Amino acid sequence: DIQMTQSPLTLSASVGDRVTITCRASESISGWLAWYQQKAGKAPKVLIYKASTLESGVPSRFSGSGSGTEFTLTISSLQPDDFATYYCLQYYSYPSPWTFGQGTKVEVK
Amino acid sequence: QVTLKESGPALVKPTQTLTLTCTFSGFSLSTTDMRVNWLRQSPGKAPEWLARIDWDDEKFYSTSLKTRLTISKDTSKNQVVLTMTNMDPVDTATYYCARSMVTTLHFDYWGQGILVTVSS
């Protein structure tokens, strides 16, 4: 299985900060990566897919980049609603399994 | 509007079989391109993909759990059923169903999840 490694696992930040989360794949996954936001007690919500495509309705302060084995999620100006846990998902391996990173918790500094 | 909702028991005993149902609306599993997946998330952990069924009835399972899982669909009822045999306390988790499509691949719509506790 392809392993996904996120860093950092915890990030302390303030409203207005620029935040960057990294996800590394154990082998090349081309651009088949998505980013999800999850709040406590809720299902994950997709923010970015195909590494850099913003899901409809997601604020433009979220952006994704990368290809191959290294990817980043950037929040340009952190808002109060953005404190949550973020997961990357690779969906390159066919037909299965698709794997998530361990998650990055963005908390209040 | 696409919605999915999981249903099933909140508590199962060790060694029992878990049966979960995903009831969805806003799309049809008889439409080319559509897929429904099951995932689970143990407390404090990342989600884990379990199984998928496609519009053409192709089925795929997690390598580590494939001997315990069965996925099926009832297109007329807009339902997908997952069974997991020989439940163990380590299987305690929130179970989600989620849609994906051949064209975009990622999980775009998720159900609210159902917490299943395995305990005697």
PDB file of C-alpha atoms in Angstrom:
ATOM      1  CA  ASP A   1       0.000   0.000   0.000  1.00  0.00           C
ATOM      2  CA  ILE A   2       1.075   3.581  -0.643  1.00  0.00           C
ATOM      3  CA  GLN A   3       1.914   5.349   2.632  1.00  0.00           C
ATOM      4  CA  MET A   4       1.075   9.008   3.141  1.00  0.00           C
ATOM      5  CA  THR A   5       3.038  11.040   5.687  1.00  0.00           C
ATOM      6  CA  GLN A   6       1.797  14.427   6.819  1.00  0.00           C
ATOM      7  CA  SER A   7       3.734  17.124   8.633  1.00  0.00           C
ATOM      8  CA  PRO A   8       3.410  18.660  11.030  1.00  0.00           C
ATOM      9  CA  LEU A   9       0.952  16.547  13.014  1.00  0.00           C
ATOM     10  CA  THR A  10      -0.029  19.562  15.103  1.00  0.00           C
ATOM     11  CA  LEU A  11       0.203  23.196  14.108  1.00  0.00           C
ATOM     12  CA  SER A  12      -0.453  26.134  16.431  1.00  0.00           C
ATOM     13  CA  ALA A  13      -1.492  29.280  14.606  1.00  0.00           C
ATOM     14  CA  SER A  14      -3.374  32.533  14.961  1.00  0.00           C
ATOM     15  CA  VAL A  15      -6.153  34.049  12.913  1.00  0.00           C
ATOM     16  CA  GLY A  16      -4.625  35.736   9.884  1.00  0.00           C
ATOM     17  CA  ASP A  17      -1.573  33.452   9.738  1.00  0.00           C
ATOM     18  CA  ARG A  18      -0.469  31.749   6.540  1.00  0.00           C
ATOM     19  CA  VAL A  19      -0.525  28.004   7.176  1.00  0.00           C
ATOM     20  CA  THR A  20       1.163  25.254   5.165  1.00  0.00           C
ATOM     21  CA  ILE A  21       0.697  21.512   5.600  1.00  0.00           C
ATOM     22  CA  THR A  22       2.811  18.962   3.745  1.00  0.00           C
ATOM     23  CA  CYS A  23       1.925  15.467   2.597  1.00  0.00           C
ATOM     24  CA  ARG A  24       4.518  13.037   1.232  1.00  0.00           C
ATOM     25  CA  ALA A  25       3.741   9.811  -0.604  1.00  0.00           C
ATOM     26  CA  SER A  26       5.888   6.686  -0.365  1.00  0.00           C
ATOM     27  CA  GLU A  27       5.865   6.487  -4.172  1.00  0.00           C
ATOM     28  CA  SER A  28       4.745   8.732  -6.974  1.00  0.00           C
ATOM     29  CA  ILE A  29       1.006   9.307  -7.113  1.00  0.00           C
ATOM     30  CA  SER A  30       1.163  11.811  -9.977  1.00  0.00           C
ATOM     31  CA  GLY A  31      -1.466  14.420  -9.028  1.00  0.00           C
ATOM     32  CA  TRP A  32      -4.044  12.082  -7.523  1.00  0.00           C
ATOM     33  CA  LEU A  33      -4.310  13.730  -4.146  1.00  0.00           C
ATOM     34  CA  ALA A  34      -7.152  15.334  -2.240  1.00  0.00           C
ATOM     35  CA  TRP A  35      -7.276  17.395   0.935  1.00  0.00           C
ATOM     36  CA  TYR A  36     -10.063  17.100   3.504  1.00  0.00           C
ATOM     37  CA  GLN A  37     -11.042  19.185   6.496  1.00  0.00           C
ATOM     38  CA  GLN A  38     -12.660  17.481   9.459  1.00  0.00           C
ATOM     39  CA  LYS A  39     -14.230  19.041  12.509  1.00  0.00           C
ATOM     40  CA  ALA A  40     -15.065  17.151  15.684  1.00  0.00           C
ATOM     41  CA  GLY A  41     -18.019  14.823  15.273  1.00  0.00           C
ATOM     42  CA  LYS A  42     -18.383  15.554  11.555  1.00  0.00           C
ATOM     43  CA  ALA A  43     -17.518  13.760   8.370  1.00  0.00           C
ATOM     44  CA  PRO A  44     -14.498  14.919   6.381  1.00  0.00           C
ATOM     45  CA  LYS A  45     -15.212  17.604   3.810  1.00  0.00           C
ATOM     46  CA  VAL A  46     -13.246  17.809   0.568  1.00  0.00           C
ATOM     47  CA  LEU A  47     -11.355  21.060  -0.017  1.00  0.00           C
ATOM     48  CA  ILE A  48      -8.999  20.252  -2.891  1.00  0.00           C
ATOM     49  CA  TYR A  49      -8.831  17.396  -5.371  1.00  0.00           C
ATOM     50  CA  LYS A  50      -6.407  16.456  -8.132  1.00  0.00           C
ATOM     51  CA  ALA A  51      -3.759  18.189  -5.997  1.00  0.00           C
ATOM     52  CA  SER A  52      -4.786  21.742  -6.855  1.00  0.00           C
ATOM     53  CA  THR A  53      -8.439  21.906  -7.933  1.00  0.00           C
ATOM     54  CA  LEU A  54     -10.600  23.785  -5.470  1.00  0.00           C
ATOM     55  CA  GLU A  55     -13.887  22.033  -4.691  1.00  0.00           C
ATOM     56  CA  SER A  56     -16.933  24.112  -5.496  1.00  0.00           C
ATOM     57  CA  GLY A  57     -17.943  26.335  -2.609  1.00  0.00           C
ATOM     58  CA  VAL A  58     -14.592  26.156  -0.805  1.00  0.00           C
ATOM     59  CA  PRO A  59     -13.087  29.579   0.022  1.00  0.00           C
ATOM     60  CA  SER A  60     -10.220  30.695  -2.197  1.00  0.00           C
ATOM     61  CA  ARG A  61      -7.894  31.091   0.804  1.00  0.00           C
ATOM     62  CA  PHE A  62      -7.367  27.334   0.477  1.00  0.00           C
ATOM     63  CA  SER A  63      -4.945  26.188  -2.213  1.00  0.00           C
ATOM     64  CA  GLY A  64      -3.096  23.010  -3.046  1.00  0.00           C
ATOM     65  CA  SER A  65       0.063  22.274  -5.002  1.00  0.00           C
ATOM     66  CA  GLY A  66       2.491  19.500  -5.790  1.00  0.00           C
ATOM     67  CA  SER A  67       2.864  16.365  -7.837  1.00  0.00           C
ATOM     68  CA  GLY A  68       4.685  13.069  -7.658  1.00  0.00           C
ATOM     69  CA  THR A  69       5.478  12.516  -3.999  1.00  0.00           C
ATOM     70  CA  GLU A  70       5.254  15.925  -2.325  1.00  0.00           C
ATOM     71  CA  PHE A  71       2.145  18.041  -1.868  1.00  0.00           C
ATOM     72  CA  THR A  72       1.135  21.069   0.145  1.00  0.00           C
ATOM     73  CA  LEU A  73      -2.085  22.584   1.394  1.00  0.00           C
ATOM     74  CA  THR A  74      -1.904  26.303   2.088  1.00  0.00           C
ATOM     75  CA  ILE A  75      -4.384  28.479   3.915  1.00  0.00           C
ATOM     76  CA  SER A  76      -3.451  32.028   2.960  1.00  0.00           C
ATOM     77  CA  SER A  77      -5.067  33.755   5.931  1.00  0.00           C
ATOM     78  CA  LEU A  78      -6.359  31.495   8.681  1.00  0.00           C
ATOM     79  CA  GLN A  79      -9.934  32.171   9.723  1.00  0.00           C
ATOM     80  CA  PRO A  80     -11.705  31.121  12.957  1.00  0.00           C
ATOM     81  CA  ASP A  81     -13.673  28.468  11.054  1.00  0.00           C
ATOM     82  CA  ASP A  82     -10.450  26.846   9.839  1.00  0.00           C
ATOM     83  CA  PHE A  83      -9.357  25.365  13.172  1.00  0.00           C
ATOM     84  CA  ALA A  84      -9.810  21.680  12.413  1.00  0.00           C
ATOM     85  CA  THR A  85      -7.932  18.540  11.401  1.00  0.00           C
ATOM     86  CA  TYR A  86      -6.751  18.218   7.808  1.00  0.00           C
ATOM     87  CA  TYR A  87      -6.114  14.957   5.968  1.00  0.00           C
ATOM     88  CA  CYS A  88      -4.554  14.196   2.623  1.00  0.00           C
ATOM     89  CA  LEU A  89      -5.852  11.255   0.578  1.00  0.00           C
ATOM     90  CA  GLN A  90      -4.073   9.511  -2.279  1.00  0.00           C
ATOM     91  CA  TYR A  91      -6.297   7.907  -4.881  1.00  0.00           C
ATOM     92  CA  TYR A  92      -3.656   6.806  -7.346  1.00  0.00           C
ATOM     93  CA  SER A  93      -3.438   3.127  -6.447  1.00  0.00           C
ATOM     94  CA  TYR A  94      -5.797   1.023  -8.533  1.00  0.00           C
ATOM     95  CA  PRO A  95      -8.152  -0.488  -7.862  1.00  0.00           C
ATOM     96  CA  SER A  96      -7.494  -0.137  -4.150  1.00  0.00           C
ATOM     97  CA  PRO A  97      -6.663   0.769  -1.476  1.00  0.00           C
ATOM     98  CA  TRP A  98      -6.704   4.508  -1.232  1.00  0.00           C
ATOM     99  CA  THR A  99      -4.913   5.822   1.830  1.00  0.00           C
ATOM    100  CA  PHE A 100      -5.062   8.884   4.067  1.00  0.00           C
ATOM    101  CA  GLY A 101      -2.294  10.731   5.838  1.00  0.00           C
ATOM    102  CA  GLN A 102      -2.281  10.712   9.642  1.00  0.00           C
ATOM    103  CA  GLY A 103      -3.867  14.130   9.861  1.00  0.00           C
ATOM    104  CA  THR A 104      -2.702  17.607  10.903  1.00  0.00           C
ATOM    105  CA  LYS A 105      -4.542  19.339  13.703  1.00  0.00           C
ATOM    106  CA  VAL A 106      -4.587  23.118  13.354  1.00  0.00           C
ATOM    107  CA  GLU A 107      -5.110  24.594  16.793  1.00  0.00           C
ATOM    108  CA  VAL A 108      -5.271  28.032  18.340  1.00  0.00           C
ATOM    109  CA  LYS A 109      -1.892  29.434  19.313  1.00  0.00           C
TER     110      LYS A 109
ATOM    111  CA  GLN B   1     -28.776  17.420  -3.818  1.00  0.00           C
ATOM    112  CA  VAL B   2     -26.634  14.413  -2.947  1.00  0.00           C
ATOM    113  CA  THR B   3     -27.099  12.943   0.531  1.00  0.00           C
ATOM    114  CA  LEU B   4     -26.021   9.708   2.159  1.00  0.00           C
ATOM    115  CA  LYS B   5     -26.963   8.283   5.540  1.00  0.00           C
ATOM    116  CA  GLU B   6     -25.661   5.287   7.410  1.00  0.00           C
ATOM    117  CA  SER B   7     -27.849   3.065   9.581  1.00  0.00           C
ATOM    118  CA  GLY B   8     -27.245   0.015  11.700  1.00  0.00           C
ATOM    119  CA  PRO B   9     -26.585  -1.062  15.266  1.00  0.00           C
ATOM    120  CA  ALA B  10     -24.682   1.179  17.632  1.00  0.00           C
ATOM    121  CA  LEU B  11     -23.460  -1.775  19.676  1.00  0.00           C
ATOM    122  CA  VAL B  12     -22.365  -5.244  18.634  1.00  0.00           C
ATOM    123  CA  LYS B  13     -20.792  -8.046  20.625  1.00  0.00           C
ATOM    124  CA  PRO B  14     -17.414  -9.567  19.839  1.00  0.00           C
ATOM    125  CA  THR B  15     -17.593 -12.312  17.185  1.00  0.00           C
ATOM    126  CA  GLN B  16     -20.925 -11.002  15.875  1.00  0.00           C
ATOM    127  CA  THR B  17     -21.517  -9.843  12.305  1.00  0.00           C
ATOM    128  CA  LEU B  18     -22.090  -6.143  11.684  1.00  0.00           C
ATOM    129  CA  THR B  19     -24.523  -5.109   8.974  1.00  0.00           C
ATOM    130  CA  LEU B  20     -24.602  -1.457   7.923  1.00  0.00           C
ATOM    131  CA  THR B  21     -26.843   0.172   5.349  1.00  0.00           C
ATOM    132  CA  CYS B  22     -26.108   3.309   3.373  1.00  0.00           C
ATOM    133  CA  THR B  23     -29.216   4.980   1.996  1.00  0.00           C
ATOM    134  CA  PHE B  24     -28.546   7.696  -0.521  1.00  0.00           C
ATOM    135  CA  SER B  25     -30.342  10.193  -2.717  1.00  0.00           C
ATOM    136  CA  GLY B  26     -29.460  12.651  -5.452  1.00  0.00           C
ATOM    137  CA  PHE B  27     -27.788  10.063  -7.663  1.00  0.00           C
ATOM    138  CA  SER B  28     -28.330   6.503  -8.837  1.00  0.00           C
ATOM    139  CA  LEU B  29     -25.967   3.564  -8.624  1.00  0.00           C
ATOM    140  CA  SER B  30     -27.357   2.384 -11.937  1.00  0.00           C
ATOM    141  CA  THR B  31     -25.780   5.451 -13.588  1.00  0.00           C
ATOM    142  CA  THR B  32     -22.437   4.869 -15.268  1.00  0.00           C
ATOM    143  CA  ASP B  33     -19.625   6.454 -13.281  1.00  0.00           C
ATOM    144  CA  MET B  34     -21.123   6.159  -9.817  1.00  0.00           C
ATOM    145  CA  ARG B  35     -19.488   4.418  -6.902  1.00  0.00           C
ATOM    146  CA  VAL B  36     -20.273   4.050  -3.197  1.00  0.00           C
ATOM    147  CA  ASN B  37     -17.561   3.437  -0.647  1.00  0.00           C
ATOM    148  CA  TRP B  38     -17.434   2.454   2.998  1.00  0.00           C
ATOM    149  CA  LEU B  39     -14.792   3.914   5.281  1.00  0.00           C
ATOM    150  CA  ARG B  40     -14.270   3.898   9.019  1.00  0.00           C
ATOM    151  CA  GLN B  41     -12.456   6.071  11.499  1.00  0.00           C
ATOM    152  CA  SER B  42     -11.279   4.878  14.883  1.00  0.00           C
ATOM    153  CA  PRO B  43     -11.208   7.527  17.621  1.00  0.00           C
ATOM    154  CA  GLY B  44      -8.280   9.902  17.081  1.00  0.00           C
ATOM    155  CA  LYS B  45      -7.168   8.166  13.870  1.00  0.00           C
ATOM    156  CA  ALA B  46      -7.281   8.894  10.171  1.00  0.00           C
ATOM    157  CA  PRO B  47     -10.111   7.495   8.074  1.00  0.00           C
ATOM    158  CA  GLU B  48      -9.553   4.040   6.590  1.00  0.00           C
ATOM    159  CA  TRP B  49     -11.096   2.918   3.315  1.00  0.00           C
ATOM    160  CA  LEU B  50     -12.889  -0.442   3.585  1.00  0.00           C
ATOM    161  CA  ALA B  51     -14.789  -1.298   0.420  1.00  0.00           C
ATOM    162  CA  ARG B  52     -16.328   0.029  -2.764  1.00  0.00           C
ATOM    163  CA  ILE B  53     -19.085  -1.011  -5.126  1.00  0.00           C
ATOM    164  CA  ASP B  54     -19.424   0.425  -8.625  1.00  0.00           C
ATOM    165  CA  TRP B  55     -22.415   1.058 -10.877  1.00  0.00           C
ATOM    166  CA  ASP B  56     -21.567  -2.133 -12.813  1.00  0.00           C
ATOM    167  CA  ASP B  57     -21.493  -4.187  -9.578  1.00  0.00           C
ATOM    168  CA  GLU B  58     -17.690  -4.426  -9.468  1.00  0.00           C
ATOM    169  CA  LYS B  59     -16.546  -4.717  -5.869  1.00  0.00           C
ATOM    170  CA  PHE B  60     -13.261  -3.893  -4.185  1.00  0.00           C
ATOM    171  CA  TYR B  61     -12.091  -4.522  -0.640  1.00  0.00           C
ATOM    172  CA  SER B  62      -9.369  -3.467   1.754  1.00  0.00           C
ATOM    173  CA  THR B  63      -6.539  -5.965   1.488  1.00  0.00           C
ATOM    174  CA  SER B  64      -6.304  -6.416   5.241  1.00  0.00           C
ATOM    175  CA  LEU B  65     -10.048  -6.889   5.790  1.00  0.00           C
ATOM    176  CA  LYS B  66     -11.233  -8.541   2.590  1.00  0.00           C
ATOM    177  CA  THR B  67     -11.917 -11.906   4.214  1.00  0.00           C
ATOM    178  CA  ARG B  68     -14.388 -10.262   6.613  1.00  0.00           C
ATOM    179  CA  LEU B  69     -16.186  -7.809   4.314  1.00  0.00           C
ATOM    180  CA  THR B  70     -19.044  -8.112   1.856  1.00  0.00           C
ATOM    181  CA  ILE B  71     -20.533  -5.162  -0.017  1.00  0.00           C
ATOM    182  CA  SER B  72     -23.738  -5.247  -2.033  1.00  0.00           C
ATOM    183  CA  LYS B  73     -26.238  -2.857  -3.564  1.00  0.00           C
ATOM    184  CA  ASP B  74     -29.972  -2.589  -4.044  1.00  0.00           C
ATOM    185  CA  THR B  75     -30.324  -0.110  -6.863  1.00  0.00           C
ATOM    186  CA  SER B  76     -34.115   0.044  -6.602  1.00  0.00           C
ATOM    187  CA  LYS B  77     -33.865   1.158  -2.977  1.00  0.00           C
ATOM    188  CA  ASN B  78     -30.799   3.382  -3.429  1.00  0.00           C
ATOM    189  CA  GLN B  79     -29.001   1.388  -0.767  1.00  0.00           C
ATOM    190  CA  VAL B  80     -25.577  -0.164  -0.276  1.00  0.00           C
ATOM    191  CA  VAL B  81     -25.025  -2.739   2.449  1.00  0.00           C
ATOM    192  CA  LEU B  82     -21.745  -3.635   4.133  1.00  0.00           C
ATOM    193  CA  THR B  83     -21.326  -6.687   6.306  1.00  0.00           C
ATOM    194  CA  MET B  84     -18.296  -7.278   8.484  1.00  0.00           C
ATOM    195  CA  THR B  85     -17.930 -10.629  10.201  1.00  0.00           C
ATOM    196  CA  ASN B  86     -16.223 -11.615  13.433  1.00  0.00           C
ATOM    197  CA  MET B  87     -16.313  -8.162  15.018  1.00  0.00           C
ATOM    198  CA  ASP B  88     -13.667  -7.311  17.598  1.00  0.00           C
ATOM    199  CA  PRO B  89     -13.279  -4.383  20.015  1.00  0.00           C
ATOM    200  CA  VAL B  90     -10.579  -2.946  17.711  1.00  0.00           C
ATOM    201  CA  ASP B  91     -13.321  -2.510  15.099  1.00  0.00           C
ATOM    202  CA  THR B  92     -14.947   0.147  17.274  1.00  0.00           C
ATOM    203  CA  ALA B  93     -15.150   3.177  14.999  1.00  0.00           C
ATOM    204  CA  THR B  94     -17.369   5.618  13.194  1.00  0.00           C
ATOM    205  CA  TYR B  95     -18.384   4.049   9.901  1.00  0.00           C
ATOM    206  CA  TYR B  96     -19.044   6.283   6.903  1.00  0.00           C
ATOM    207  CA  CYS B  97     -20.364   5.745   3.427  1.00  0.00           C
ATOM    208  CA  ALA B  98     -19.169   8.119   0.742  1.00  0.00           C
ATOM    209  CA  ARG B  99     -19.755   8.613  -2.950  1.00  0.00           C
ATOM    210  CA  SER B 100     -17.079   8.759  -5.586  1.00  0.00           C
ATOM    211  CA  MET B 101     -17.188   8.872  -9.363  1.00  0.00           C
ATOM    212  CA  VAL B 102     -14.998   7.383 -12.055  1.00  0.00           C
ATOM    213  CA  THR B 103     -14.348  10.831 -13.523  1.00  0.00           C
ATOM    214  CA  THR B 104     -13.166  12.554 -10.349  1.00  0.00           C
ATOM    215  CA  LEU B 105     -12.236   9.545  -8.171  1.00  0.00           C
ATOM    216  CA  HIS B 106     -12.086  11.218  -4.760  1.00  0.00           C
ATOM    217  CA  PHE B 107     -14.808  10.906  -2.087  1.00  0.00           C
ATOM    218  CA  ASP B 108     -16.968  13.934  -2.780  1.00  0.00           C
ATOM    219  CA  TYR B 109     -20.043  13.377  -0.581  1.00  0.00           C
ATOM    220  CA  TRP B 110     -20.062  11.660   2.798  1.00  0.00           C
ATOM    221  CA  GLY B 111     -22.739  10.477   5.159  1.00  0.00           C
ATOM    222  CA  GLN B 112     -22.818  11.763   8.732  1.00  0.00           C
ATOM    223  CA  GLY B 113     -21.321   8.524  10.019  1.00  0.00           C
ATOM    224  CA  ILE B 114     -22.491   5.971  12.554  1.00  0.00           C
ATOM    225  CA  LEU B 115     -20.543   5.093  15.681  1.00  0.00           C
ATOM    226  CA  VAL B 116     -20.312   1.356  16.188  1.00  0.00           C
ATOM    227  CA  THR B 117     -18.996   0.066  19.499  1.00  0.00           C
ATOM    228  CA  VAL B 118     -17.873  -3.525  19.866  1.00  0.00           C
ATOM    229  CA  SER B 119     -18.205  -4.679  23.436  1.00  0.00           C
ATOM    230  CA  SER B 120     -19.590  -7.582  25.394  1.00  0.00           C
TER     231      SER B 120
END
